[in-house]
C-alpha angles and dihedrals in degrees: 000000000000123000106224120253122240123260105261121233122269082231092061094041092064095038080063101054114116104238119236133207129218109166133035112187119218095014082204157057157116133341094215084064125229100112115145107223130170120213112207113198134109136283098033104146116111092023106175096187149000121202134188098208099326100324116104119228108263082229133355131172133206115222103176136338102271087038131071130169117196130171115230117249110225103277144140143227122017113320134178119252118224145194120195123198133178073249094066128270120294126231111285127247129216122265119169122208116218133201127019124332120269105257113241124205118226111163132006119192120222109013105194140055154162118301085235090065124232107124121133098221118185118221116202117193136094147280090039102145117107093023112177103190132354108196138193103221102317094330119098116232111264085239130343130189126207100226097180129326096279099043134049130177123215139180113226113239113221107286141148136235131342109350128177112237118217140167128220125205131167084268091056154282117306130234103265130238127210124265118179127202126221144170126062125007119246118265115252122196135215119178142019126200125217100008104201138032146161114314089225079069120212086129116141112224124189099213116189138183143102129313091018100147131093087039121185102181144356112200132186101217104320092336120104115227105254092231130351135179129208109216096173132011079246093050147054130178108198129178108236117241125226104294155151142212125359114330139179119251108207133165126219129207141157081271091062139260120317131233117276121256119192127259133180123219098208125193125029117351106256108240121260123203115207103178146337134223118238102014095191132051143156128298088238091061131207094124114144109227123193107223111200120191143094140296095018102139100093096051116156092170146031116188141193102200105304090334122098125238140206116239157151135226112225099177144318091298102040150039128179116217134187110232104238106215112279139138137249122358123317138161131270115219136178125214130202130157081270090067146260117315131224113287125248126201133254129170121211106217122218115246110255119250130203115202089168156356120212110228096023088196134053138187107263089250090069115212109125135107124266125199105212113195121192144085154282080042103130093094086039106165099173144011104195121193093213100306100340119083117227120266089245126343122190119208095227088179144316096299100038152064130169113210140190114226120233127225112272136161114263121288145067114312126180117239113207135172133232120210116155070256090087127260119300127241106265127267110198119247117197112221105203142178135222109093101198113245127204117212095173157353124217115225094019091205143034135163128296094251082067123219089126108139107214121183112223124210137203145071145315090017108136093093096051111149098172131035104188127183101206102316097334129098113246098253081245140336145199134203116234101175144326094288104033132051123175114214132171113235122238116231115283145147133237128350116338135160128258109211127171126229133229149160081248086058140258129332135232119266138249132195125263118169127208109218128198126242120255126246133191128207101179150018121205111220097016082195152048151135126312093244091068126206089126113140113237120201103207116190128181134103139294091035098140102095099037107169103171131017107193128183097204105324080329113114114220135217106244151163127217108229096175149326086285098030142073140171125212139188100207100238108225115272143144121300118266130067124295127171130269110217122172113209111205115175085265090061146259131328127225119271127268111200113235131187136226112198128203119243100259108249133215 
């Protein structure tokens, strides 16, 4: 028999309660985690964790029993809210993550490098796309590429020691790996002597330091020194660059890039150039060009490469200048008793030249295409028939433009073209009249296999260099007169214009109409006597235009009934069967047999 259990204690009853949840507030919030969101329900006390899905709350804190704040863990979709108790977990409620899923890092391959940067390193992990930033420590990878969601490439920036790699997307930043530097350690600097110098440069500075060997560059503020020597790995002697103000000396090596020590640029400031405008001209020179920089005031001299120029200063931050002729691209420079500035480029253009134009005459309405052949065409700005532009011009290459000729009144013209080049020597264009005109076409349709000869009539014909039905070329032509051509019509299909070609332009069009070929399906009777006179009912399709009804190489009376319908008389003939064809302009039909029967004799 059992003993009986004690009664257990009010206390532990409660303790053992499951707790429930009534409220979460907000219900939502990034994916990227970090929302702050409070759960109202019962039996809170003792929580021992609190989970959105599966994924625990990265803090949470009871306030009271009935009151918990816990702060989201990165996630995505709709997931369930939790609360666990040494009582048991409560129902969940429902939380739903927005935006884009927090990315997350898996592998990352390999996972050291030089302390100089430059390693392609590959990240395997998830929720990639749309990364904003991967760094290395605190210092942002010098490129990275998204492969794919779930792999990155990156190139290491220069670091040192043992860094932690993330990546950052608009859901979030990632957990980080561990990516360690080696090779060589960073250059530091001590001293710096001396520690100013005149802003034109050419000043000789001892640096010395630690790490110093293997240098790559020694730069005074952004300026690289113009030459250095490292003669110890504690000690570096550099020449100082043009300058101004207070700068940063700093040393760079495989190891990475030093500390900065101070240096003063004493005198007058040297000059700087930013940029020029224009920054072409022609070979011939005399453009004015607008030079914008500092320290400018004071200029003596303005080159184009080795070549002086003309100009004005118009205050501390710009001088204007006139190109000397020259050739190529070359660098401006300025000159004042605080030394020469950077150089900017300008590039000196070839003038344009025109060696011919294809056709070299036009009707006087403008309109067609001309080849121009030449040089130099490739920055072409402007084509001018005499003074009037044409109406679009395209740069084919450098040695071509095709351009449409604009209207103009009779007479010679000189087409030129325009480049920043310059403008090139003239090549004559002829403006003429006599647009060619078409009155008529006989016959006015064929069939749509086309052969068919057709006369045109009208004017100004005798130069015609295209006959086109529609949009199709006349299988040939030839040229009778001024006012007639004969030409055989291509192969087509329903009502086109005719319209003639010439150097004064295109015609107007007449009508010429493709017509099917007939066909026939059947023959009522299929039979009858020798001495004719039987009616004939044809159908078939195409009929409309029947021209001709034979029995054999007989013509037959007949009426058209309708496009699919005709009526015969069978014309006499011998006894046996021949063939009934119709001809219609767009040709003739198949044949239908039909009989002629002898009288029966006694």
């Amino acid at each position: 028999m059992n003993s009986p259990q004690a009664p257990r204690s009010s206390a532990a009853l409660v303790a053992l309660v499951a707790p429930t949840l009534g409220v979460v507030s907000p219900n939502q919030g990034t994916s990227a985690g970090g929302t702050t969101v409070t759960l109202t329900g019962s039996h809170f006390t003792g929580a021992t964790a609190v989970k959105f899905g599966a994924t625990a709350a990265p803090s949470f804190t009871v306030s009271a029993d009935t009151v918990i704040t816990a702060v989201s863990p990165p996630g995505s979709g709709t997931v369930q809210v939790t609360v666990t108790t040494p009582g048991g977990t409560s129902n969940g409620l429902t939380y739903t993550y927005t935006g884009p899923p927090a990315p997350t890092l898996g592998v990352i391959s390999p996972n050291q490098g030089t302390s100089a940067g430059g390693t392609t390193v590959t990240l395997t992990g998830s929720h990639f796309t749309g990364a904003t930033a991967v760094k290395f420590g605190t210092s942002a990878a010098t490129s990275f590429t998204v492969s794919a969601d779930t792999v990155i490439t990156a190139v290491s920036p220069p670091g040192s020691g043992t860094v932690q790699v993330t990546v950052t997307t608009p859901g979030g930043t990632s957990n980080g790996l561990t990516y360690t530097y080696t090779g060589p350690p960073a250059p530091t600097l001590g001293v710096i002597s001396p520690n100013q110098g005149t802003s034109a440069g050419g000043t000789t500075v001892t640096l010395t330091g630690t790490n110093l060997t293997g240098a790559t560059a020694v730069k005074f503020g952004a300026t690289a020194a113009p030459s250095f020597t490292v003669s110890a790995d504690t000690v570096i002697t550099a020449v100082s660059p043009p300058g101004s103000g207070t700068v940063q000396v700093t040393v760079t090596t495989p190891g990475g890039t030093s500390n900065g020590l101070t240096y003063t640029y004493t005198g007058p400031p040297a000059p700087t150039l930013g940029a020029v405008s224009p920054n072409q001209g022609t070979s011939a020179g005399g453009t004015t060009v607008t030079l914008t920089g500092t320290n400018l005031t004071t200029t003596t001299a303005v080159k184009f490469g080795a070549t002086p120029a003309a100009f004005t200063v118009v205050s501390d931050t710009q001088i204007t200048a006139v190109s000397p002729p020259g050739g190529g691209t070359v660098n401006i420079t300025v000159t004042t008793p605080g030394g020469t500035s950077n150089g900017v480029a300008y590039t000196y253009l070839p003038t344009p030249t025109l060696t011919s134009a294809v056709p070299s005459q036009g009707p006087v309405s403008g309109g067609n295409t001309v080849t121009l052949t030449g040089t130099n065409l490739t920055t072409t700005t402007a084509v001018n028939f005499a003074a009037t532009a044409a109406t679009s011009f395209t740069v084919v290459s450098d040695t071509q433009i095709t351009a449409t000729a604009p209207p103009s009144t009779a007479g010679p013209v000189n087409i030129t073209v325009t480049s920043p080049g310059g403008t090139s020597a003239p090549n004559v264009f002829y403006y003429y009249v006599n647009l060619p005109t078409l009155t008529s076409t006989v016959p006015s349709m064929g069939p749509v296999s086309g052969g068919t000869t057709v006369t045109l009539t009208g004017t100004n014909l005798t130069t015609t260099t295209a006959v086109k039905f529609g949009a199709t070329a006349a299988t040939s032509f030839t040229v009778a007169s001024d006012t007639q051509i004969t030409a055989v019509s291509p192969p087509g299909g329903g009502t086109v214009n005719i319209t003639a070609t010439t150097p004064g332009g295109t015609s107007n069009g007449v009508a010429y109409t493709y017509l099917p070929t007939p066909t026939l399906t059947s023959a009522v009777p299929s039979q009858g006597p020798v001495s004719g006179g039987t009616t004939v009912t044809l159908t078939g399709t195409n009929l409309t235009t029947t021209t001709a009804v034979k029995f054999g190489a007989t013509p037959a009376a007949f009426t058209v009934v309708s496009d699919t319908q005709l009526v015969a008389t069978a014309p006499p003939g011998a006894a046996g069967p021949v063939n009934l064809t119709v001809a219609t302009p767009g040709g003739t039909s198949n044949g239908l047999p039909y009989t002629r029967l002898l009288p029966p004799s006694l």
